[in-house]
Tab-separated table of C-alpha atoms and ligand atoms in Angstrom:
chain	number	residue	atom	x	y	z
A	1	MET	CA	-97.390	69.140	20.565
A	2	PRO	CA	-94.613	69.220	23.223
A	3	VAL	CA	-92.062	66.428	23.516
A	4	VAL	CA	-92.047	64.934	27.032
A	5	ASP	CA	-89.360	62.609	28.398
A	6	VAL	CA	-90.803	60.420	31.162
A	7	HIS	CA	-87.717	58.256	31.683
A	8	THR	CA	-84.804	60.500	32.576
A	9	HIS	CA	-82.703	60.376	35.709
A	10	MET	CA	-80.725	62.553	38.060
A	11	TYR	CA	-78.847	62.167	41.294
A	12	PRO	CA	-79.847	65.476	42.885
A	13	PRO	CA	-77.084	67.291	44.841
A	14	VAL	CA	-78.372	66.038	48.220
A	15	TYR	CA	-78.079	62.434	47.009
A	16	MET	CA	-74.615	63.014	45.483
A	17	ASP	CA	-73.379	64.160	48.912
A	18	LEU	CA	-74.566	60.834	50.338
A	19	LEU	CA	-72.824	58.828	47.603
A	20	ARG	CA	-69.577	60.775	47.990
A	21	ALA	CA	-69.532	60.120	51.747
A	22	ARG	CA	-69.591	56.314	51.281
A	23	ASP	CA	-67.123	53.627	50.321
A	24	LYS	CA	-69.541	50.713	50.081
A	25	VAL	CA	-71.914	50.184	47.112
A	26	PRO	CA	-73.511	52.513	46.138
A	27	TYR	CA	-70.768	55.148	46.175
A	28	VAL	CA	-68.964	57.778	44.099
A	29	LYS	CA	-65.181	57.963	44.345
A	30	SER	CA	-62.064	58.770	42.440
A	31	PHE	CA	-59.179	56.326	42.705
A	32	PRO	CA	-55.656	57.681	43.370
A	33	ASP	CA	-54.137	54.697	41.503
A	34	ASP	CA	-56.041	55.779	38.381
A	35	PRO	CA	-56.530	59.573	38.407
A	36	ALA	CA	-57.342	59.650	34.663
A	37	ALA	CA	-60.512	57.640	35.319
A	38	GLY	CA	-62.014	60.616	37.197
A	39	ASP	CA	-65.023	60.176	39.472
A	40	ARG	CA	-66.581	56.717	39.251
A	41	LEU	CA	-70.142	55.749	40.137
A	42	VAL	CA	-70.372	52.250	41.595
A	43	ILE	CA	-73.964	51.122	42.063
A	44	LEU	CA	-73.858	47.365	41.481
A	45	PRO	CA	-71.841	44.837	43.527
A	46	ALA	CA	-70.519	43.378	40.236
A	47	GLU	CA	-69.039	46.788	39.348
A	48	ASP	CA	-67.118	47.013	42.616
A	49	THR	CA	-63.944	45.423	41.271
A	50	ALA	CA	-60.410	46.673	41.756
A	51	SER	CA	-59.844	47.405	38.093
A	52	THR	CA	-59.715	50.515	35.971
A	53	SER	CA	-63.183	49.677	34.750
A	54	ARG	CA	-64.531	49.971	38.291
A	55	GLY	CA	-68.047	51.371	38.110
A	56	ARG	CA	-68.798	53.921	35.419
A	57	PRO	CA	-67.649	57.458	34.824
A	58	ILE	CA	-69.886	60.044	36.454
A	59	GLY	CA	-69.890	63.686	35.478
A	60	ALA	CA	-72.111	66.736	35.849
A	61	GLU	CA	-74.755	65.230	33.538
A	62	TYR	CA	-75.809	63.060	36.497
A	63	TYR	CA	-76.380	65.850	39.015
A	64	ASP	CA	-76.292	69.308	37.441
A	65	VAL	CA	-79.691	70.535	36.339
A	66	LYS	CA	-78.040	72.802	33.753
A	67	GLU	CA	-76.713	69.708	31.992
A	68	LYS	CA	-80.199	68.179	31.980
A	69	LEU	CA	-81.637	71.312	30.397
A	70	ALA	CA	-78.817	71.479	27.819
A	71	PHE	CA	-79.493	67.828	26.896
A	72	MET	CA	-83.217	68.579	26.601
A	73	ASP	CA	-82.563	71.594	24.374
A	74	ARG	CA	-80.188	69.631	22.150
A	75	HIS	CA	-82.814	66.898	21.665
A	76	HIS	CA	-85.879	69.163	21.385
A	77	ILE	CA	-87.378	67.852	24.609
A	78	ASP	CA	-89.773	70.360	26.137
A	79	VAL	CA	-90.499	68.707	29.477
A	80	SER	CA	-88.611	66.076	31.482
A	81	VAL	CA	-90.090	64.090	34.355
A	82	ILE	CA	-86.945	63.436	36.346
A	83	SER	CA	-86.549	60.465	38.631
A	84	LEU	CA	-83.772	59.549	41.029
A	85	ALA	CA	-81.588	56.909	39.367
A	86	ASN	CA	-81.076	53.467	40.865
A	87	PRO	CA	-80.541	52.260	43.546
A	88	TRP	CA	-82.676	55.026	45.031
A	89	LEU	CA	-82.896	54.785	48.830
A	90	ASP	CA	-83.139	50.995	48.970
A	91	TRP	CA	-79.796	50.743	50.793
A	92	LEU	CA	-80.400	53.246	53.613
A	93	PRO	CA	-80.665	52.186	57.263
A	94	SER	CA	-84.302	52.228	58.310
A	95	ASN	CA	-83.931	55.101	60.770
A	96	GLU	CA	-82.386	57.452	58.175
A	97	ALA	CA	-84.680	56.678	55.263
A	98	ALA	CA	-87.700	58.926	55.883
A	99	ASP	CA	-85.643	62.046	56.566
A	100	THR	CA	-83.410	61.401	53.543
A	101	ALA	CA	-86.416	60.829	51.261
A	102	ARG	CA	-87.874	64.183	52.305
A	103	LYS	CA	-84.552	65.928	51.609
A	104	VAL	CA	-84.073	64.269	48.192
A	105	ASN	CA	-87.663	64.914	47.133
A	106	ASP	CA	-87.465	68.532	48.267
A	107	ASP	CA	-84.243	68.945	46.279
A	108	VAL	CA	-86.022	67.684	43.135
A	109	GLU	CA	-89.064	69.888	43.834
A	110	ARG	CA	-86.704	72.882	44.180
A	111	MET	CA	-85.087	72.188	40.792
A	112	CYS	CA	-88.489	71.825	39.149
A	113	THR	CA	-89.683	75.110	40.673
A	114	GLU	CA	-86.554	76.887	39.487
A	115	HIS	CA	-87.233	75.683	35.935
A	116	GLU	CA	-90.978	76.057	35.779
A	117	GLY	CA	-92.549	74.454	32.740
A	118	ARG	CA	-89.473	72.336	31.912
A	119	LEU	CA	-89.211	69.860	34.785
A	120	LEU	CA	-91.474	67.610	36.798
A	121	GLY	CA	-90.492	64.795	39.142
A	122	PHE	CA	-91.197	61.264	40.237
A	123	GLY	CA	-90.439	61.127	43.959
A	124	THR	CA	-88.494	58.539	45.924
A	125	LEU	CA	-89.864	56.497	48.809
A	126	PRO	CA	-88.055	55.544	52.030
A	127	LEU	CA	-88.725	51.842	51.462
A	128	SER	CA	-86.438	50.635	54.256
A	129	ALA	CA	-88.504	52.621	56.791
A	130	PRO	CA	-91.687	51.352	58.482
A	131	ALA	CA	-94.667	51.309	56.092
A	132	SER	CA	-96.372	54.144	57.999
A	133	GLN	CA	-93.453	56.470	57.165
A	134	VAL	CA	-93.568	55.424	53.516
A	135	VAL	CA	-97.270	56.267	53.421
A	136	GLU	CA	-96.563	59.662	55.037
A	137	GLU	CA	-94.086	60.469	52.261
A	138	ILE	CA	-96.600	59.400	49.587
A	139	GLU	CA	-99.122	61.793	51.142
A	140	ARG	CA	-96.573	64.592	51.280
A	141	LEU	CA	-95.471	63.967	47.668
A	142	SER	CA	-99.058	64.052	46.462
A	143	LYS	CA	-99.180	67.689	47.588
A	144	LEU	CA	-95.892	68.789	45.988
A	145	PRO	CA	-96.919	70.711	42.871
A	146	HIS	CA	-94.214	69.331	40.573
A	147	HIS	CA	-94.402	65.659	41.525
A	148	ARG	CA	-96.436	63.136	39.574
A	149	GLY	CA	-95.753	59.810	41.270
A	150	VAL	CA	-92.813	57.803	42.561
A	151	VAL	CA	-89.971	55.826	41.056
A	152	MET	CA	-89.495	52.403	42.596
A	153	GLY	CA	-87.262	49.373	42.172
A	154	THR	CA	-88.356	45.760	42.301
A	155	SER	CA	-87.309	44.965	45.876
A	156	GLY	CA	-90.227	46.734	47.591
A	157	LEU	CA	-89.759	46.524	51.354
A	158	GLY	CA	-87.025	43.925	50.800
A	159	SER	CA	-88.929	40.902	49.546
A	160	GLY	CA	-90.392	42.027	46.260
A	161	LEU	CA	-93.523	43.713	44.973
A	162	ASP	CA	-95.798	40.743	45.754
A	163	ASP	CA	-95.228	41.311	49.490
A	164	PRO	CA	-98.589	41.796	51.276
A	165	ALA	CA	-96.839	44.261	53.601
A	166	LEU	CA	-96.857	46.671	50.648
A	167	ASP	CA	-100.659	46.862	50.695
A	168	PRO	CA	-100.840	50.118	52.706
A	169	ILE	CA	-98.383	51.635	50.234
A	170	TYR	CA	-100.354	50.471	47.201
A	171	ALA	CA	-103.530	51.709	48.894
A	172	ALA	CA	-102.003	55.162	49.429
A	173	MET	CA	-100.700	55.311	45.847
A	174	GLU	CA	-104.151	54.384	44.550
A	175	LYS	CA	-105.973	56.795	46.860
A	176	HIS	CA	-103.768	59.758	45.898
A	177	GLU	CA	-103.740	58.800	42.209
A	178	GLN	CA	-99.945	58.614	42.178
A	179	LEU	CA	-98.241	56.676	39.416
A	180	ILE	CA	-95.538	54.121	40.255
A	181	PHE	CA	-92.637	54.294	37.803
A	182	LEU	CA	-91.233	50.772	38.098
A	183	HIS	CA	-87.555	50.526	37.196
A	184	PRO	CA	-85.028	47.670	37.455
A	185	HIS	CA	-81.721	47.730	39.297
A	186	TYR	CA	-80.811	44.306	40.660
A	187	GLY	CA	-80.841	42.302	37.418
A	188	LEU	CA	-80.473	38.524	37.611
A	189	PRO	CA	-77.930	36.484	39.598
A	190	THR	CA	-74.588	36.935	37.815
A	191	SER	CA	-74.197	33.130	37.600
A	192	VAL	CA	-76.720	33.058	34.730
A	193	TYR	CA	-74.306	35.061	32.570
A	194	GLY	CA	-71.609	32.372	32.735
A	195	ASP	CA	-67.861	32.365	33.139
A	196	ARG	CA	-67.126	34.737	30.286
A	197	ALA	CA	-69.663	37.418	31.255
A	198	SER	CA	-67.010	40.063	31.789
A	199	ASP	CA	-65.900	39.646	28.140
A	200	TYR	CA	-69.241	41.093	27.106
A	201	GLY	CA	-69.180	44.358	29.074
A	202	HIS	CA	-72.551	45.620	30.274
A	203	VAL	CA	-74.588	43.897	27.555
A	204	LEU	CA	-75.986	40.838	29.363
A	205	PRO	CA	-76.990	42.554	32.636
A	206	LEU	CA	-78.411	45.687	31.010
A	207	ALA	CA	-79.989	44.304	27.821
A	208	LEU	CA	-81.388	41.149	29.451
A	209	GLY	CA	-81.005	41.235	33.228
A	210	PHE	CA	-82.826	44.562	33.632
A	211	PRO	CA	-85.889	43.719	31.490
A	212	LEU	CA	-86.213	40.219	32.936
A	213	GLU	CA	-85.988	41.568	36.477
A	214	THR	CA	-88.825	43.948	35.633
A	215	THR	CA	-90.906	41.249	33.973
A	216	ILE	CA	-90.555	38.894	36.936
A	217	ALA	CA	-91.484	41.679	39.370
A	218	VAL	CA	-94.658	42.540	37.449
A	219	ALA	CA	-95.611	38.869	37.017
A	220	ARG	CA	-95.300	38.431	40.791
A	221	MET	CA	-97.537	41.477	41.360
A	222	LEU	CA	-100.104	39.997	39.006
A	223	LEU	CA	-99.935	36.485	40.522
A	224	SER	CA	-100.296	37.808	44.068
A	225	GLY	CA	-103.451	39.690	43.090
A	226	VAL	CA	-102.155	43.244	43.587
A	227	TRP	CA	-104.432	44.546	40.800
A	228	ASP	CA	-107.397	42.529	42.102
A	229	ARG	CA	-107.038	44.295	45.466
A	230	PHE	CA	-106.102	47.696	43.968
A	231	PRO	CA	-107.989	47.917	40.682
A	232	LYS	CA	-107.010	51.552	40.147
A	233	LEU	CA	-103.294	51.219	40.900
A	234	ASN	CA	-101.326	52.573	37.940
A	235	VAL	CA	-97.791	51.528	37.088
A	236	LEU	CA	-95.503	52.936	34.397
A	237	ILE	CA	-93.127	50.115	33.504
A	238	ALA	CA	-89.619	50.985	32.355
A	239	HIS	CA	-88.151	49.760	29.058
A	240	SER	CA	-91.552	49.165	27.453
A	241	GLY	CA	-92.463	46.646	30.120
A	242	GLY	CA	-89.239	44.632	30.113
A	243	THR	CA	-90.416	41.593	28.188
A	244	LEU	CA	-93.992	41.666	29.478
A	245	PRO	CA	-95.740	42.527	26.181
A	246	PHE	CA	-93.941	39.651	24.440
A	247	LEU	CA	-94.488	37.126	27.240
A	248	ALA	CA	-98.012	38.079	28.355
A	249	GLY	CA	-99.610	35.225	26.390
A	250	ARG	CA	-97.211	32.684	27.848
A	251	ILE	CA	-97.807	33.993	31.370
A	252	GLU	CA	-101.590	33.631	30.901
A	253	SER	CA	-101.224	30.151	29.418
A	254	CYS	CA	-99.040	28.990	32.313
A	255	ILE	CA	-101.624	30.349	34.768
A	256	ALA	CA	-104.470	28.581	32.936
A	257	HIS	CA	-102.539	25.285	33.021
A	258	ASP	CA	-101.497	25.388	36.669
A	259	ALA	CA	-103.194	22.689	38.756
A	260	HIS	CA	-102.000	24.219	42.025
A	261	LEU	CA	-103.582	27.594	41.279
A	262	LYS	CA	-106.792	25.857	40.185
A	263	LYS	CA	-106.970	23.789	43.388
A	264	GLU	CA	-106.514	26.926	45.483
A	265	GLY	CA	-109.404	28.559	43.622
A	266	LYS	CA	-107.066	31.231	42.272
A	267	LEU	CA	-108.192	30.906	38.677
A	268	GLU	CA	-111.637	32.275	39.462
A	269	LYS	CA	-112.420	35.962	39.443
A	270	ARG	CA	-108.911	37.088	38.638
A	271	ARG	CA	-107.969	39.975	36.390
A	272	ASP	CA	-105.795	38.652	33.588
A	273	VAL	CA	-102.605	40.231	32.318
A	274	TRP	CA	-104.319	41.640	29.196
A	275	ASP	CA	-106.870	43.485	31.314
A	276	VAL	CA	-104.122	44.891	33.573
A	277	LEU	CA	-101.950	45.860	30.584
A	278	LYS	CA	-104.812	47.871	29.089
A	279	ASN	CA	-106.153	49.456	32.282
A	280	ASN	CA	-103.393	49.780	34.878
A	281	ILE	CA	-100.120	49.698	33.029
A	282	TYR	CA	-98.400	52.449	31.123
A	283	LEU	CA	-95.225	51.726	29.187
A	284	ASP	CA	-92.346	53.972	28.275
A	285	ALA	CA	-91.036	53.847	24.716
A	286	VAL	CA	-87.436	53.099	25.736
A	287	ILE	CA	-87.006	49.988	23.576
A	288	TYR	CA	-84.730	51.241	20.753
A	289	ALA	CA	-86.478	49.510	17.813
A	290	ASP	CA	-89.886	49.391	16.196
A	291	VAL	CA	-90.369	45.631	16.764
A	292	GLY	CA	-90.455	46.040	20.551
A	293	LEU	CA	-92.423	49.268	20.290
A	294	LYS	CA	-95.137	47.529	18.260
A	295	ALA	CA	-95.381	44.734	20.842
A	296	ALA	CA	-95.805	47.347	23.587
A	297	ILE	CA	-98.517	49.115	21.584
A	298	ASP	CA	-100.331	45.853	20.831
A	299	ALA	CA	-100.260	44.954	24.512
A	300	SER	CA	-101.271	48.249	26.139
A	301	GLY	CA	-102.437	50.590	23.380
A	302	ALA	CA	-100.736	53.535	21.667
A	303	ASP	CA	-102.507	55.862	24.121
A	304	ARG	CA	-100.551	54.315	27.023
A	305	LEU	CA	-97.003	54.690	25.680
A	306	MET	CA	-94.720	57.596	26.563
A	307	PHE	CA	-91.375	58.609	25.112
A	308	GLY	CA	-88.248	58.376	27.263
A	309	THR	CA	-84.468	58.644	26.932
A	310	ASP	CA	-82.876	57.059	30.051
A	311	HIS	CA	-80.487	60.055	30.108
A	312	PRO	CA	-77.772	60.285	31.389
A	313	PHE	CA	-77.229	56.561	30.912
A	314	PHE	CA	-76.081	55.302	27.509
A	315	PRO	CA	-74.117	58.374	26.376
A	316	PRO	CA	-72.368	58.184	22.981
A	317	LEU	CA	-68.994	56.427	23.122
A	318	GLU	CA	-67.377	59.088	20.935
A	319	GLU	CA	-67.104	62.748	21.925
A	320	GLY	CA	-68.806	65.329	19.782
A	321	GLU	CA	-71.983	63.464	18.805
A	322	ASP	CA	-74.654	66.131	19.021
A	323	GLU	CA	-77.636	63.822	19.031
A	324	TRP	CA	-77.269	60.818	21.308
A	325	LEU	CA	-77.668	57.483	19.496
A	326	SER	CA	-79.751	56.130	22.403
A	327	VAL	CA	-82.244	58.989	21.957
A	328	LYS	CA	-82.245	58.772	18.175
A	329	LEU	CA	-83.049	55.031	18.226
A	330	ASN	CA	-86.083	55.636	20.433
A	331	SER	CA	-87.491	58.573	18.466
A	332	GLN	CA	-86.790	56.811	15.142
A	333	ALA	CA	-88.723	53.755	16.350
A	334	VAL	CA	-91.750	55.996	16.986
A	335	ARG	CA	-91.361	57.729	13.615
A	336	SER	CA	-90.902	54.532	11.611
A	337	THR	CA	-93.865	52.848	13.318
A	338	PHE	CA	-96.178	55.826	12.780
A	339	GLY	CA	-94.823	57.358	9.585
A	340	ASP	CA	-98.342	57.576	8.187
A	341	ASP	CA	-100.009	58.518	11.459
A	342	PRO	CA	-98.259	61.634	12.822
A	343	LYS	CA	-100.988	62.234	15.430
A	344	THR	CA	-100.222	58.942	17.189
A	345	ALA	CA	-96.477	59.606	16.899
A	346	GLU	CA	-97.001	63.003	18.579
A	347	ALA	CA	-99.099	61.387	21.281
A	348	ILE	CA	-96.298	58.962	22.140
A	349	MET	CA	-93.665	61.693	21.981
A	350	GLY	CA	-95.579	63.907	24.408
A	351	GLY	CA	-99.361	64.105	24.112
A	352	ASN	CA	-99.989	60.967	26.162
A	353	ALA	CA	-97.710	62.215	28.938
A	354	MET	CA	-99.505	65.576	28.952
A	355	ARG	CA	-102.784	63.764	29.615
A	356	ILE	CA	-101.595	60.952	31.888
A	357	LEU	CA	-99.297	63.120	34.012
A	358	ARG	CA	-101.629	66.132	34.086
A	359	LEU	CA	-99.254	68.600	32.432
A	360	SER	CA	-100.764	71.906	31.502
A	361	SER	CA	-100.063	73.018	27.940
B	401	URA	N1	-78.015	51.634	33.915
B	401	URA	C1	-78.513	51.896	35.136
B	401	URA	O1	-77.915	51.559	36.154
B	401	URA	N2	-79.665	52.550	35.239
B	401	URA	C2	-80.343	52.946	34.184
B	401	URA	O2	-81.385	53.547	34.355
B	401	URA	C3	-79.828	52.656	32.912
B	401	URA	C4	-78.658	52.008	32.809
B	402	ZN	ZN1	-83.593	54.292	33.609
């Protein structure tokens, strides 16, 4: 059974050119006052500080397809479904978004065609453009042979994924059977991390801010009835659903105890989170330990989980580590959970993705 990585990013060359031409977030730059730091990728406002730790180092692993393939070979990954890394096209002026999305998606399609059998893609939507242009790109993507859906952040058209203005986009995704790969970027307001946040490096925003951002976004989709209106809309949630599998019971209990929702008649005829988790949601297995993996499986089912790496993020801190720790933790979690059930382990490592993403064997 092939190993398939459904959570793996690239900034394709067309997108790198855009980042290199900018000096506002997001941008890529080297700093003359610190030549040893090399090129730095600055994608979050909090990273845009005048210090040597500005942003993060960025090398060829972010944009060179050869590096992606070398990483796949080193980790015995047969197929990668590459997605543009955050912050996608969220920041583009409205009038440039549609044209840029076409160029970026075509660049990904080109790489996939050049490496037939190894690469597929999740496309990127021009979400700052008028909804009609977003729908046009969904329709175009649905015809690109190597694309299997779209990657999307939590901001939607600017006011979140519970925005009714997204309905034509959800309708098009549902109609064309395109999967949304939902991925965080914005985190939580930095004030929640306190005065000493910078002492703790990237831990609070990435370990907690990212998954909570995702969880809040999905809860808002659920509460606004997205899956009642689009019962066949499928979403692959990054990082094993943020904290959704763990908090699903609490979300349902809060809904059942909300007098305002009851008065508005919103407790009748609604699909609950358990139903949506088992019928509309897929989860990646990017959770780094068996405890979280088991929660994800309990919530959605082992047939809805798919292995991922988050490459090229979370590289080893020391040079010369052949197998990345971040990859090892994720594959070990699958192995230790299913030591006595290799068929299910294989399904999570690749078989589920083959079926869900219509990969031919
Ligand atoms: N950090 C990011 O900005 N994106 C990822 O996907 C992972 C880590
Ligand atoms: Zn990621």
